[in-house]
PDB file of N, CA and C in Angstrom:
ATOM      1  N   MET A1013     201.430 130.286 212.939  1.00 52.00           N
ATOM      2  CA  MET A1013     202.451 131.711 213.613  1.00 52.00           C
ATOM      3  C   MET A1013     204.137 131.293 213.975  1.00 52.00           C
ATOM      4  N   VAL A1014     204.855 131.846 213.515  1.00 57.00           N
ATOM      5  CA  VAL A1014     206.323 131.454 213.617  1.00 57.00           C
ATOM      6  C   VAL A1014     207.288 132.225 215.032  1.00 57.00           C
ATOM      7  N   ALA A1015     207.366 131.777 215.911  1.00 54.00           N
ATOM      8  CA  ALA A1015     208.303 132.152 217.257  1.00 54.00           C
ATOM      9  C   ALA A1015     209.497 132.128 216.817  1.00 54.00           C
ATOM     10  N   GLN A1016     210.236 133.054 217.293  1.00 51.00           N
ATOM     11  CA  GLN A1016     211.565 133.345 216.863  1.00 51.00           C
ATOM     12  C   GLN A1016     211.990 133.097 218.520  1.00 51.00           C
ATOM     13  N   ILE A1017     212.840 132.185 219.003  1.00 52.00           N
ATOM     14  CA  ILE A1017     213.053 131.936 220.058  1.00 52.00           C
ATOM     15  C   ILE A1017     214.816 131.682 220.062  1.00 52.00           C
ATOM     16  N   GLY A1018     215.446 132.923 220.608  1.00 53.00           N
ATOM     17  CA  GLY A1018     216.787 132.705 220.076  1.00 53.00           C
ATOM     18  C   GLY A1018     217.690 132.423 219.205  1.00 53.00           C
ATOM     19  N   THR A1019     218.575 131.471 218.462  1.00 54.00           N
ATOM     20  CA  THR A1019     218.770 131.234 216.918  1.00 54.00           C
ATOM     21  C   THR A1019     217.865 130.094 217.149  1.00 54.00           C
ATOM     22  N   ASN A1020     216.811 129.351 217.441  1.00 52.00           N
ATOM     23  CA  ASN A1020     215.802 128.777 217.090  1.00 52.00           C
ATOM     24  C   ASN A1020     214.525 128.674 216.656  1.00 52.00           C
ATOM     25  N   THR A1021     214.350 128.353 215.556  1.00 54.00           N
ATOM     26  CA  THR A1021     212.611 128.664 214.891  1.00 54.00           C
ATOM     27  C   THR A1021     211.789 127.523 215.195  1.00 54.00           C
ATOM     28  N   ASN A1022     210.852 128.189 215.866  1.00 53.00           N
ATOM     29  CA  ASN A1022     209.787 126.885 216.036  1.00 53.00           C
ATOM     30  C   ASN A1022     208.892 127.466 214.690  1.00 53.00           C
ATOM     31  N   THR A1023     208.485 125.805 214.162  1.00 55.00           N
ATOM     32  CA  THR A1023     207.638 125.988 212.903  1.00 55.00           C
ATOM     33  C   THR A1023     206.402 125.698 213.001  1.00 55.00           C
ATOM     34  N   SER A1024     206.208 125.094 213.894  1.00 58.00           N
ATOM     35  CA  SER A1024     204.625 125.141 214.267  1.00 58.00           C
ATOM     36  C   SER A1024     204.212 125.942 215.858  1.00 58.00           C
ATOM     37  N   ASP A1025     202.540 126.243 215.323  1.00 62.00           N
ATOM     38  CA  ASP A1025     202.118 126.611 216.949  1.00 62.00           C
ATOM     39  C   ASP A1025     201.235 125.381 217.427  1.00 62.00           C
ATOM     40  N   VAL A1026     201.558 124.435 217.177  1.00 64.00           N
ATOM     41  CA  VAL A1026     200.295 123.345 217.086  1.00 64.00           C
ATOM     42  C   VAL A1026     200.812 122.286 218.533  1.00 64.00           C
ATOM     43  N   VAL A1027     200.793 122.570 219.577  1.00 66.00           N
ATOM     44  CA  VAL A1027     201.127 121.948 220.276  1.00 66.00           C
ATOM     45  C   VAL A1027     200.816 120.387 220.417  1.00 66.00           C
ATOM     46  N   THR A1028     201.540 119.268 220.759  1.00 69.00           N
ATOM     47  CA  THR A1028     201.229 118.036 220.450  1.00 69.00           C
ATOM     48  C   THR A1028     201.282 117.314 221.677  1.00 69.00           C
ATOM     49  N   THR A1029     199.997 116.188 221.613  1.00 70.00           N
ATOM     50  CA  THR A1029     199.812 115.979 222.792  1.00 70.00           C
ATOM     51  C   THR A1029     199.589 114.347 222.797  1.00 70.00           C
ATOM     52  N   PRO A1030     200.261 113.298 222.371  1.00 71.00           N
ATOM     53  CA  PRO A1030     200.359 112.090 221.968  1.00 71.00           C
ATOM     54  C   PRO A1030     199.685 111.023 222.932  1.00 71.00           C
ATOM     55  N   SER A1031     198.475 110.468 222.887  1.00 79.00           N
ATOM     56  CA  SER A1031     198.022 109.212 223.858  1.00 79.00           C
ATOM     57  C   SER A1031     199.111 108.963 225.072  1.00 79.00           C
ATOM     58  N   ALA A1032     198.461 108.722 225.812  1.00 91.00           N
ATOM     59  CA  ALA A1032     199.094 108.168 226.853  1.00 91.00           C
ATOM     60  C   ALA A1032     200.041 106.850 226.561  1.00 91.00           C
ATOM     61  N   ILE A1033     201.508 106.752 227.271  1.00 94.00           N
ATOM     62  CA  ILE A1033     201.900 106.189 226.495  1.00 94.00           C
ATOM     63  C   ILE A1033     202.374 104.936 227.902  1.00 94.00           C
ATOM     64  N   SER A1034     202.398 103.717 227.713  1.00 95.00           N
ATOM     65  CA  SER A1034     202.177 102.950 228.356  1.00 95.00           C
ATOM     66  C   SER A1034     204.049 102.441 229.197  1.00 95.00           C
ATOM     67  N   VAL A1035     204.251 102.594 229.929  1.00 96.00           N
ATOM     68  CA  VAL A1035     206.043 102.472 230.492  1.00 96.00           C
ATOM     69  C   VAL A1035     205.753 100.995 231.665  1.00 96.00           C
ATOM     70  N   ASP A1036     206.422 100.280 231.512  1.00 96.00           N
ATOM     71  CA  ASP A1036     206.569  99.199 232.648  1.00 96.00           C
ATOM     72  C   ASP A1036     207.781  99.013 233.270  1.00 96.00           C
ATOM     73  N   ALA A1037     208.436  98.504 233.891  1.00 96.00           N
ATOM     74  CA  ALA A1037     209.655  98.259 234.779  1.00 96.00           C
ATOM     75  C   ALA A1037     210.833  97.273 234.257  1.00 96.00           C
ATOM     76  N   SER A1038     210.490  96.614 232.707  1.00 96.00           N
ATOM     77  CA  SER A1038     210.930  95.687 232.275  1.00 96.00           C
ATOM     78  C   SER A1038     211.603  95.974 230.938  1.00 96.00           C
ATOM     79  N   THR A1039     210.984  96.835 230.205  1.00 96.00           N
ATOM     80  CA  THR A1039     211.622  97.350 228.861  1.00 96.00           C
ATOM     81  C   THR A1039     211.434  98.873 228.809  1.00 96.00           C
ATOM     82  N   ALA A1040     212.562  99.456 228.429  1.00 97.00           N
ATOM     83  CA  ALA A1040     212.439 101.340 228.285  1.00 97.00           C
ATOM     84  C   ALA A1040     211.484 101.410 227.098  1.00 97.00           C
ATOM     85  N   VAL A1041     210.925 102.278 226.806  1.00 97.00           N
ATOM     86  CA  VAL A1041     210.094 102.880 225.843  1.00 97.00           C
ATOM     87  C   VAL A1041     210.622 104.243 225.549  1.00 97.00           C
ATOM     88  N   THR A1042     210.346 104.466 224.352  1.00 95.00           N
ATOM     89  CA  THR A1042     210.539 106.075 223.795  1.00 95.00           C
ATOM     90  C   THR A1042     209.605 106.324 224.398  1.00 95.00           C
ATOM     91  N   LEU A1043     209.832 107.907 224.689  1.00 94.00           N
ATOM     92  CA  LEU A1043     209.084 108.863 225.447  1.00 94.00           C
ATOM     93  C   LEU A1043     208.872 110.200 224.309  1.00 94.00           C
ATOM     94  N   LEU A1044     210.072 110.720 223.821  1.00 89.00           N
ATOM     95  CA  LEU A1044     210.104 112.030 223.075  1.00 89.00           C
ATOM     96  C   LEU A1044     210.858 111.580 221.704  1.00 89.00           C
ATOM     97  N   PRO A1045     210.805 111.938 220.936  1.00 87.00           N
ATOM     98  CA  PRO A1045     211.603 111.029 219.863  1.00 87.00           C
ATOM     99  C   PRO A1045     212.954 112.159 219.999  1.00 87.00           C
ATOM    100  N   GLU A1046     213.654 111.672 218.856  1.00 86.00           N
ATOM    101  CA  GLU A1046     215.077 112.574 218.575  1.00 86.00           C
ATOM    102  C   GLU A1046     214.500 113.817 217.430  1.00 86.00           C
ATOM    103  N   ARG A1047     215.239 114.905 218.077  1.00 80.00           N
ATOM    104  CA  ARG A1047     214.794 116.395 217.241  1.00 80.00           C
ATOM    105  C   ARG A1047     215.467 116.189 215.946  1.00 80.00           C
ATOM    106  N   THR A1048     214.983 116.659 215.156  1.00 75.00           N
ATOM    107  CA  THR A1048     215.868 116.953 213.944  1.00 75.00           C
ATOM    108  C   THR A1048     215.682 118.406 213.072  1.00 75.00           C
ATOM    109  N   ASP A1049     216.054 118.877 212.159  1.00 70.00           N
ATOM    110  CA  ASP A1049     215.778 119.832 211.618  1.00 70.00           C
ATOM    111  C   ASP A1049     214.326 120.290 211.414  1.00 70.00           C
ATOM    112  N   THR A1050     213.693 118.851 210.751  1.00 67.00           N
ATOM    113  CA  THR A1050     212.485 119.401 210.622  1.00 67.00           C
ATOM    114  C   THR A1050     211.272 119.050 211.873  1.00 67.00           C
ATOM    115  N   THR A1051     211.517 118.597 212.690  1.00 64.00           N
ATOM    116  CA  THR A1051     211.123 118.621 214.082  1.00 64.00           C
ATOM    117  C   THR A1051     211.620 119.210 215.241  1.00 64.00           C
ATOM    118  N   PRO A1052     212.028 120.489 214.899  1.00 69.00           N
ATOM    119  CA  PRO A1052     212.307 121.245 216.169  1.00 69.00           C
ATOM    120  C   PRO A1052     211.762 121.207 217.549  1.00 69.00           C
ATOM    121  N   PHE A1053     211.777 120.681 218.428  1.00 76.00           N
ATOM    122  CA  PHE A1053     210.696 120.916 219.694  1.00 76.00           C
ATOM    123  C   PHE A1053     211.300 122.470 220.309  1.00 76.00           C
ATOM    124  N   ILE A1054     210.651 123.360 220.771  1.00 83.00           N
ATOM    125  CA  ILE A1054     211.037 124.152 221.807  1.00 83.00           C
ATOM    126  C   ILE A1054     210.750 123.904 223.362  1.00 83.00           C
ATOM    127  N   ARG A1055     209.981 123.043 223.520  1.00 87.00           N
ATOM    128  CA  ARG A1055     209.342 122.789 225.315  1.00 87.00           C
ATOM    129  C   ARG A1055     208.875 121.966 224.913  1.00 87.00           C
ATOM    130  N   ALA A1056     209.413 120.829 225.904  1.00 89.00           N
ATOM    131  CA  ALA A1056     208.323 119.339 226.053  1.00 89.00           C
ATOM    132  C   ALA A1056     208.301 119.189 227.527  1.00 89.00           C
ATOM    133  N   THR A1057     207.193 118.673 227.933  1.00 93.00           N
ATOM    134  CA  THR A1057     207.061 118.202 229.462  1.00 93.00           C
ATOM    135  C   THR A1057     206.552 116.638 229.551  1.00 93.00           C
ATOM    136  N   ILE A1058     206.666 116.087 230.592  1.00 95.00           N
ATOM    137  CA  ILE A1058     206.700 114.381 230.706  1.00 95.00           C
ATOM    138  C   ILE A1058     206.059 114.465 232.004  1.00 95.00           C
ATOM    139  N   TYR A1059     204.789 113.829 232.022  1.00 96.00           N
ATOM    140  CA  TYR A1059     204.608 113.785 233.611  1.00 96.00           C
ATOM    141  C   TYR A1059     204.603 112.177 233.985  1.00 96.00           C
ATOM    142  N   ASN A1060     204.644 112.099 235.234  1.00 96.00           N
ATOM    143  CA  ASN A1060     204.875 110.413 235.466  1.00 96.00           C
ATOM    144  C   ASN A1060     203.268 110.403 236.269  1.00 96.00           C
ATOM    145  N   SER A1061     202.206 109.534 236.045  1.00 93.00           N
ATOM    146  CA  SER A1061     200.847 109.783 236.266  1.00 93.00           C
ATOM    147  C   SER A1061     201.044 108.230 237.566  1.00 93.00           C
ATOM    148  N   GLY A1062     201.936 107.376 237.243  1.00 91.00           N
ATOM    149  CA  GLY A1062     202.278 106.245 237.881  1.00 91.00           C
ATOM    150  C   GLY A1062     202.403 106.273 239.583  1.00 91.00           C
ATOM    151  N   ASN A1063     202.566 104.989 240.478  1.00 94.00           N
ATOM    152  CA  ASN A1063     202.616 105.208 241.565  1.00 94.00           C
ATOM    153  C   ASN A1063     204.315 104.667 241.961  1.00 94.00           C
ATOM    154  N   GLN A1064     205.258 105.082 240.947  1.00 95.00           N
ATOM    155  CA  GLN A1064     206.544 104.605 240.651  1.00 95.00           C
ATOM    156  C   GLN A1064     207.613 105.378 240.498  1.00 95.00           C
ATOM    157  N   THR A1065     208.351 105.354 240.968  1.00 96.00           N
ATOM    158  CA  THR A1065     209.655 106.082 240.475  1.00 96.00           C
ATOM    159  C   THR A1065     209.940 105.698 238.625  1.00 96.00           C
ATOM    160  N   LEU A1066     209.807 106.942 237.941  1.00 97.00           N
ATOM    161  CA  LEU A1066     210.225 107.202 236.489  1.00 97.00           C
ATOM    162  C   LEU A1066     211.360 107.585 236.167  1.00 97.00           C
ATOM    163  N   TRP A1067     212.300 106.556 235.938  1.00 97.00           N
ATOM    164  CA  TRP A1067     213.950 106.902 234.901  1.00 97.00           C
ATOM    165  C   TRP A1067     213.533 108.005 233.765  1.00 97.00           C
ATOM    166  N   ILE A1068     214.044 108.893 233.600  1.00 96.00           N
ATOM    167  CA  ILE A1068     214.159 109.693 232.305  1.00 96.00           C
ATOM    168  C   ILE A1068     215.607 109.186 231.723  1.00 96.00           C
ATOM    169  N   ARG A1069     215.951 108.783 230.253  1.00 96.00           N
ATOM    170  CA  ARG A1069     216.866 108.881 230.162  1.00 96.00           C
ATOM    171  C   ARG A1069     217.138 109.425 228.672  1.00 96.00           C
ATOM    172  N   ASN A1070     218.622 110.045 228.490  1.00 93.00           N
ATOM    173  CA  ASN A1070     218.523 111.118 227.169  1.00 93.00           C
ATOM    174  C   ASN A1070     219.252 110.335 226.583  1.00 93.00           C
ATOM    175  N   TYR A1071     218.795 108.897 225.826  1.00 95.00           N
ATOM    176  CA  TYR A1071     219.094 108.224 225.200  1.00 95.00           C
ATOM    177  C   TYR A1071     218.024 106.842 224.276  1.00 95.00           C
ATOM    178  N   PRO A1072     218.258 106.824 223.108  1.00 96.00           N
ATOM    179  CA  PRO A1072     217.525 105.492 223.137  1.00 96.00           C
ATOM    180  C   PRO A1072     216.810 104.279 223.877  1.00 96.00           C
ATOM    181  N   ALA A1073     215.346 104.280 223.871  1.00 96.00           N
ATOM    182  CA  ALA A1073     215.006 102.929 224.574  1.00 96.00           C
ATOM    183  C   ALA A1073     215.808 101.469 224.109  1.00 96.00           C
ATOM    184  N   SER A1074     215.820 101.729 222.686  1.00 96.00           N
ATOM    185  CA  SER A1074     216.761 100.379 222.186  1.00 96.00           C
ATOM    186  C   SER A1074     218.261  99.882 222.800  1.00 96.00           C
ATOM    187  N   GLN A1075     218.748 100.857 223.746  1.00 96.00           N
ATOM    188  CA  GLN A1075     220.229 100.581 223.725  1.00 96.00           C
ATOM    189  C   GLN A1075     220.149 100.332 225.334  1.00 96.00           C
ATOM    190  N   ASP A1076     219.555 100.076 225.935  1.00 96.00           N
ATOM    191  CA  ASP A1076     219.900  99.292 227.105  1.00 96.00           C
ATOM    192  C   ASP A1076     218.085  99.343 227.956  1.00 96.00           C
ATOM    193  N   ASN A1077     218.221  98.436 228.990  1.00 97.00           N
ATOM    194  CA  ASN A1077     216.523  98.859 229.776  1.00 97.00           C
ATOM    195  C   ASN A1077     217.309  99.120 231.421  1.00 97.00           C
ATOM    196  N   LEU A1078     218.297  99.775 231.589  1.00 97.00           N
ATOM    197  CA  LEU A1078     219.103 100.141 233.053  1.00 97.00           C
ATOM    198  C   LEU A1078     218.036 101.163 233.377  1.00 97.00           C
ATOM    199  N   LYS A1079     218.085 101.027 234.586  1.00 97.00           N
ATOM    200  CA  LYS A1079     217.060 102.491 235.056  1.00 97.00           C
ATOM    201  C   LYS A1079     218.343 102.731 235.881  1.00 97.00           C
ATOM    202  N   ARG A1080     218.337 104.158 235.215  1.00 95.00           N
ATOM    203  CA  ARG A1080     219.244 105.015 235.494  1.00 95.00           C
ATOM    204  C   ARG A1080     218.807 106.707 234.386  1.00 95.00           C
ATOM    205  N   GLY A1081     219.384 107.653 235.074  1.00 94.00           N
ATOM    206  CA  GLY A1081     218.765 109.442 234.647  1.00 94.00           C
ATOM    207  C   GLY A1081     218.448 109.759 235.155  1.00 94.00           C
ATOM    208  N   GLU A1082     217.637 110.806 235.087  1.00 95.00           N
ATOM    209  CA  GLU A1082     216.844 111.816 236.230  1.00 95.00           C
ATOM    210  C   GLU A1082     215.730 110.865 236.557  1.00 95.00           C
ATOM    211  N   ARG A1083     215.676 110.752 238.052  1.00 96.00           N
ATOM    212  CA  ARG A1083     214.331 110.450 238.960  1.00 96.00           C
ATOM    213  C   ARG A1083     212.942 111.488 238.374  1.00 96.00           C
ATOM    214  N   LEU A1084     212.404 110.958 237.933  1.00 96.00           N
ATOM    215  CA  LEU A1084     210.831 111.390 237.875  1.00 96.00           C
ATOM    216  C   LEU A1084     209.500 110.400 238.773  1.00 96.00           C
ATOM    217  N   ILE A1085     209.363 111.448 240.563  1.00 96.00           N
ATOM    218  CA  ILE A1085     208.947 110.586 241.105  1.00 96.00           C
ATOM    219  C   ILE A1085     207.059 110.750 240.810  1.00 96.00           C
ATOM    220  N   PRO A1086     206.169 110.051 241.331  1.00 96.00           N
ATOM    221  CA  PRO A1086     205.034 110.125 240.851  1.00 96.00           C
ATOM    222  C   PRO A1086     204.226 111.526 241.569  1.00 96.00           C
ATOM    223  N   GLY A1087     203.502 111.790 240.577  1.00 95.00           N
ATOM    224  CA  GLY A1087     202.903 112.992 240.384  1.00 95.00           C
ATOM    225  C   GLY A1087     203.646 114.181 240.080  1.00 95.00           C
ATOM    226  N   GLN A1088     205.154 113.886 239.660  1.00 96.00           N
ATOM    227  CA  GLN A1088     205.601 115.283 239.188  1.00 96.00           C
ATOM    228  C   GLN A1088     205.708 115.515 237.197  1.00 96.00           C
ATOM    229  N   GLN A1089     206.574 116.188 237.187  1.00 95.00           N
ATOM    230  CA  GLN A1089     206.400 117.009 235.829  1.00 95.00           C
ATOM    231  C   GLN A1089     207.824 117.880 235.242  1.00 95.00           C
ATOM    232  N   LEU A1090     208.417 117.007 234.221  1.00 95.00           N
ATOM    233  CA  LEU A1090     209.671 117.259 234.039  1.00 95.00           C
ATOM    234  C   LEU A1090     209.530 117.634 233.019  1.00 95.00           C
ATOM    235  N   THR A1091     210.180 119.291 233.178  1.00 94.00           N
ATOM    236  CA  THR A1091     209.801 120.235 231.366  1.00 94.00           C
ATOM    237  C   THR A1091     211.162 120.461 230.773  1.00 94.00           C
ATOM    238  N   LEU A1092     211.353 120.259 230.066  1.00 90.00           N
ATOM    239  CA  LEU A1092     212.731 120.487 229.071  1.00 90.00           C
ATOM    240  C   LEU A1092     212.408 121.859 228.302  1.00 90.00           C
ATOM    241  N   GLU A1093     213.289 122.656 227.971  1.00 89.00           N
ATOM    242  CA  GLU A1093     213.010 123.347 227.121  1.00 89.00           C
ATOM    243  C   GLU A1093     214.521 124.237 226.735  1.00 89.00           C
ATOM    244  N   LEU A1094     214.858 124.352 225.621  1.00 80.00           N
ATOM    245  CA  LEU A1094     215.601 125.189 224.879  1.00 80.00           C
ATOM    246  C   LEU A1094     216.391 126.392 225.970  1.00 80.00           C
ATOM    247  N   PRO A1095     217.438 126.587 225.818  1.00 80.00           N
ATOM    248  CA  PRO A1095     218.413 126.232 224.883  1.00 80.00           C
ATOM    249  C   PRO A1095     218.833 124.613 225.906  1.00 80.00           C
ATOM    250  N   ASN A1096     218.587 124.443 227.097  1.00 80.00           N
ATOM    251  CA  ASN A1096     219.077 123.239 227.670  1.00 80.00           C
ATOM    252  C   ASN A1096     218.261 121.982 227.195  1.00 80.00           C
ATOM    253  N   MET A1097     217.983 121.677 225.849  1.00 82.00           N
ATOM    254  CA  MET A1097     217.272 120.237 225.816  1.00 82.00           C
ATOM    255  C   MET A1097     217.904 119.713 224.861  1.00 82.00           C
ATOM    256  N   GLY A1098     218.265 118.493 225.200  1.00 81.00           N
ATOM    257  CA  GLY A1098     219.132 117.588 224.583  1.00 81.00           C
ATOM    258  C   GLY A1098     218.309 117.103 223.116  1.00 81.00           C
ATOM    259  N   ILE A1099     219.319 117.038 222.065  1.00 83.00           N
ATOM    260  CA  ILE A1099     218.761 116.814 221.057  1.00 83.00           C
ATOM    261  C   ILE A1099     218.530 115.010 220.613  1.00 83.00           C
ATOM    262  N   ASN A1100     218.791 114.098 221.167  1.00 88.00           N
ATOM    263  CA  ASN A1100     218.879 112.913 221.440  1.00 88.00           C
ATOM    264  C   ASN A1100     217.234 112.508 222.116  1.00 88.00           C
ATOM    265  N   GLU A1101     217.039 111.003 221.382  1.00 93.00           N
ATOM    266  CA  GLU A1101     215.417 110.582 221.936  1.00 93.00           C
ATOM    267  C   GLU A1101     215.602 110.647 223.594  1.00 93.00           C
ATOM    268  N   TYR A1102     214.645 110.802 224.015  1.00 94.00           N
ATOM    269  CA  TYR A1102     214.517 110.342 225.511  1.00 94.00           C
ATOM    270  C   TYR A1102     213.530 109.241 225.613  1.00 94.00           C
ATOM    271  N   SER A1103     214.218 108.558 226.743  1.00 97.00           N
ATOM    272  CA  SER A1103     212.970 106.914 226.661  1.00 97.00           C
ATOM    273  C   SER A1103     212.935 107.059 228.424  1.00 97.00           C
ATOM    274  N   GLY A1104     211.883 106.351 228.664  1.00 97.00           N
ATOM    275  CA  GLY A1104     211.581 105.806 229.948  1.00 97.00           C
ATOM    276  C   GLY A1104     211.305 104.564 230.520  1.00 97.00           C
ATOM    277  N   ILE A1105     211.973 104.167 231.730  1.00 97.00           N
ATOM    278  CA  ILE A1105     211.559 102.958 232.592  1.00 97.00           C
ATOM    279  C   ILE A1105     211.156 103.407 233.935  1.00 97.00           C
ATOM    280  N   TYR A1106     210.163 102.380 234.493  1.00 97.00           N
ATOM    281  CA  TYR A1106     209.593 102.535 235.852  1.00 97.00           C
ATOM    282  C   TYR A1106     210.695 101.689 236.447  1.00 97.00           C
ATOM    283  N   ASN A1107     210.593 102.269 237.772  1.00 95.00           N
ATOM    284  CA  ASN A1107     211.553 101.209 238.867  1.00 95.00           C
ATOM    285  C   ASN A1107     211.478 100.217 239.022  1.00 95.00           C
ATOM    286  N   SER A1108     209.516  99.951 239.272  1.00 94.00           N
ATOM    287  CA  SER A1108     209.601  98.651 239.639  1.00 94.00           C
ATOM    288  C   SER A1108     208.071  98.381 239.341  1.00 94.00           C
ATOM    289  N   GLY A1109     207.258  97.229 239.290  1.00 91.00           N
ATOM    290  CA  GLY A1109     205.922  97.192 238.889  1.00 91.00           C
ATOM    291  C   GLY A1109     205.049  96.815 237.768  1.00 91.00           C
ATOM    292  N   GLY A1110     204.062  96.956 237.080  1.00 92.00           N
ATOM    293  CA  GLY A1110     203.585  96.873 235.828  1.00 92.00           C
ATOM    294  C   GLY A1110     203.488  98.398 235.393  1.00 92.00           C
ATOM    295  N   ALA A1111     202.659  98.197 233.910  1.00 93.00           N
ATOM    296  CA  ALA A1111     202.428  99.123 233.101  1.00 93.00           C
ATOM    297  C   ALA A1111     202.004 100.355 233.551  1.00 93.00           C
ATOM    298  N   ARG A1112     202.257 101.312 233.714  1.00 94.00           N
ATOM    299  CA  ARG A1112     201.580 102.278 234.072  1.00 94.00           C
ATOM    300  C   ARG A1112     201.965 103.691 233.059  1.00 94.00           C
ATOM    301  N   ASP A1113     201.033 104.537 232.921  1.00 94.00           N
ATOM    302  CA  ASP A1113     201.141 105.763 231.522  1.00 94.00           C
ATOM    303  C   ASP A1113     201.920 106.850 231.958  1.00 94.00           C
ATOM    304  N   VAL A1114     202.531 107.655 231.244  1.00 95.00           N
ATOM    305  CA  VAL A1114     203.147 108.596 231.149  1.00 95.00           C
ATOM    306  C   VAL A1114     203.332 109.582 230.009  1.00 95.00           C
ATOM    307  N   PHE A1115     202.811 110.854 230.336  1.00 94.00           N
ATOM    308  CA  PHE A1115     201.890 111.978 229.625  1.00 94.00           C
ATOM    309  C   PHE A1115     202.910 112.674 228.836  1.00 94.00           C
ATOM    310  N   VAL A1116     203.159 112.949 227.635  1.00 92.00           N
ATOM    311  CA  VAL A1116     204.181 113.734 227.037  1.00 92.00           C
ATOM    312  C   VAL A1116     203.234 114.668 226.149  1.00 92.00           C
ATOM    313  N   GLN A1117     203.897 115.671 226.069  1.00 88.00           N
ATOM    314  CA  GLN A1117     203.485 116.933 225.231  1.00 88.00           C
ATOM    315  C   GLN A1117     204.660 118.025 225.043  1.00 88.00           C
ATOM    316  N   TYR A1118     204.395 118.162 223.619  1.00 83.00           N
ATOM    317  CA  TYR A1118     205.539 119.078 223.113  1.00 83.00           C
ATOM    318  C   TYR A1118     205.467 120.081 222.017  1.00 83.00           C
ATOM    319  N   ILE A1119     206.031 120.943 222.048  1.00 81.00           N
ATOM    320  CA  ILE A1119     205.706 122.304 221.075  1.00 81.00           C
ATOM    321  C   ILE A1119     207.183 122.586 220.302  1.00 81.00           C
TER     322      ILE A1119
END
């Protein structure tokens, strides 16, 4: 089923729920890939299942390992929806501690 959302068209009605993404405090990792014309996302959620603050950054993980962006406290979920959703890659890094799981779902 194709849904029309404003000027954007969702090309799939399948929700993508990748396996848990392991994130630590030393190296930023990609949480949500860059959107393209062939992979448009209309909605995405990022859930912090860890016990530390997760920093969500709207730029590639390969750029740096700085702890800045939007704070996501433990147990909190961030929902991104069009038209207020960036098209860049979203990356994340924990404030401190070892690796913990982050869950991402998008459609």
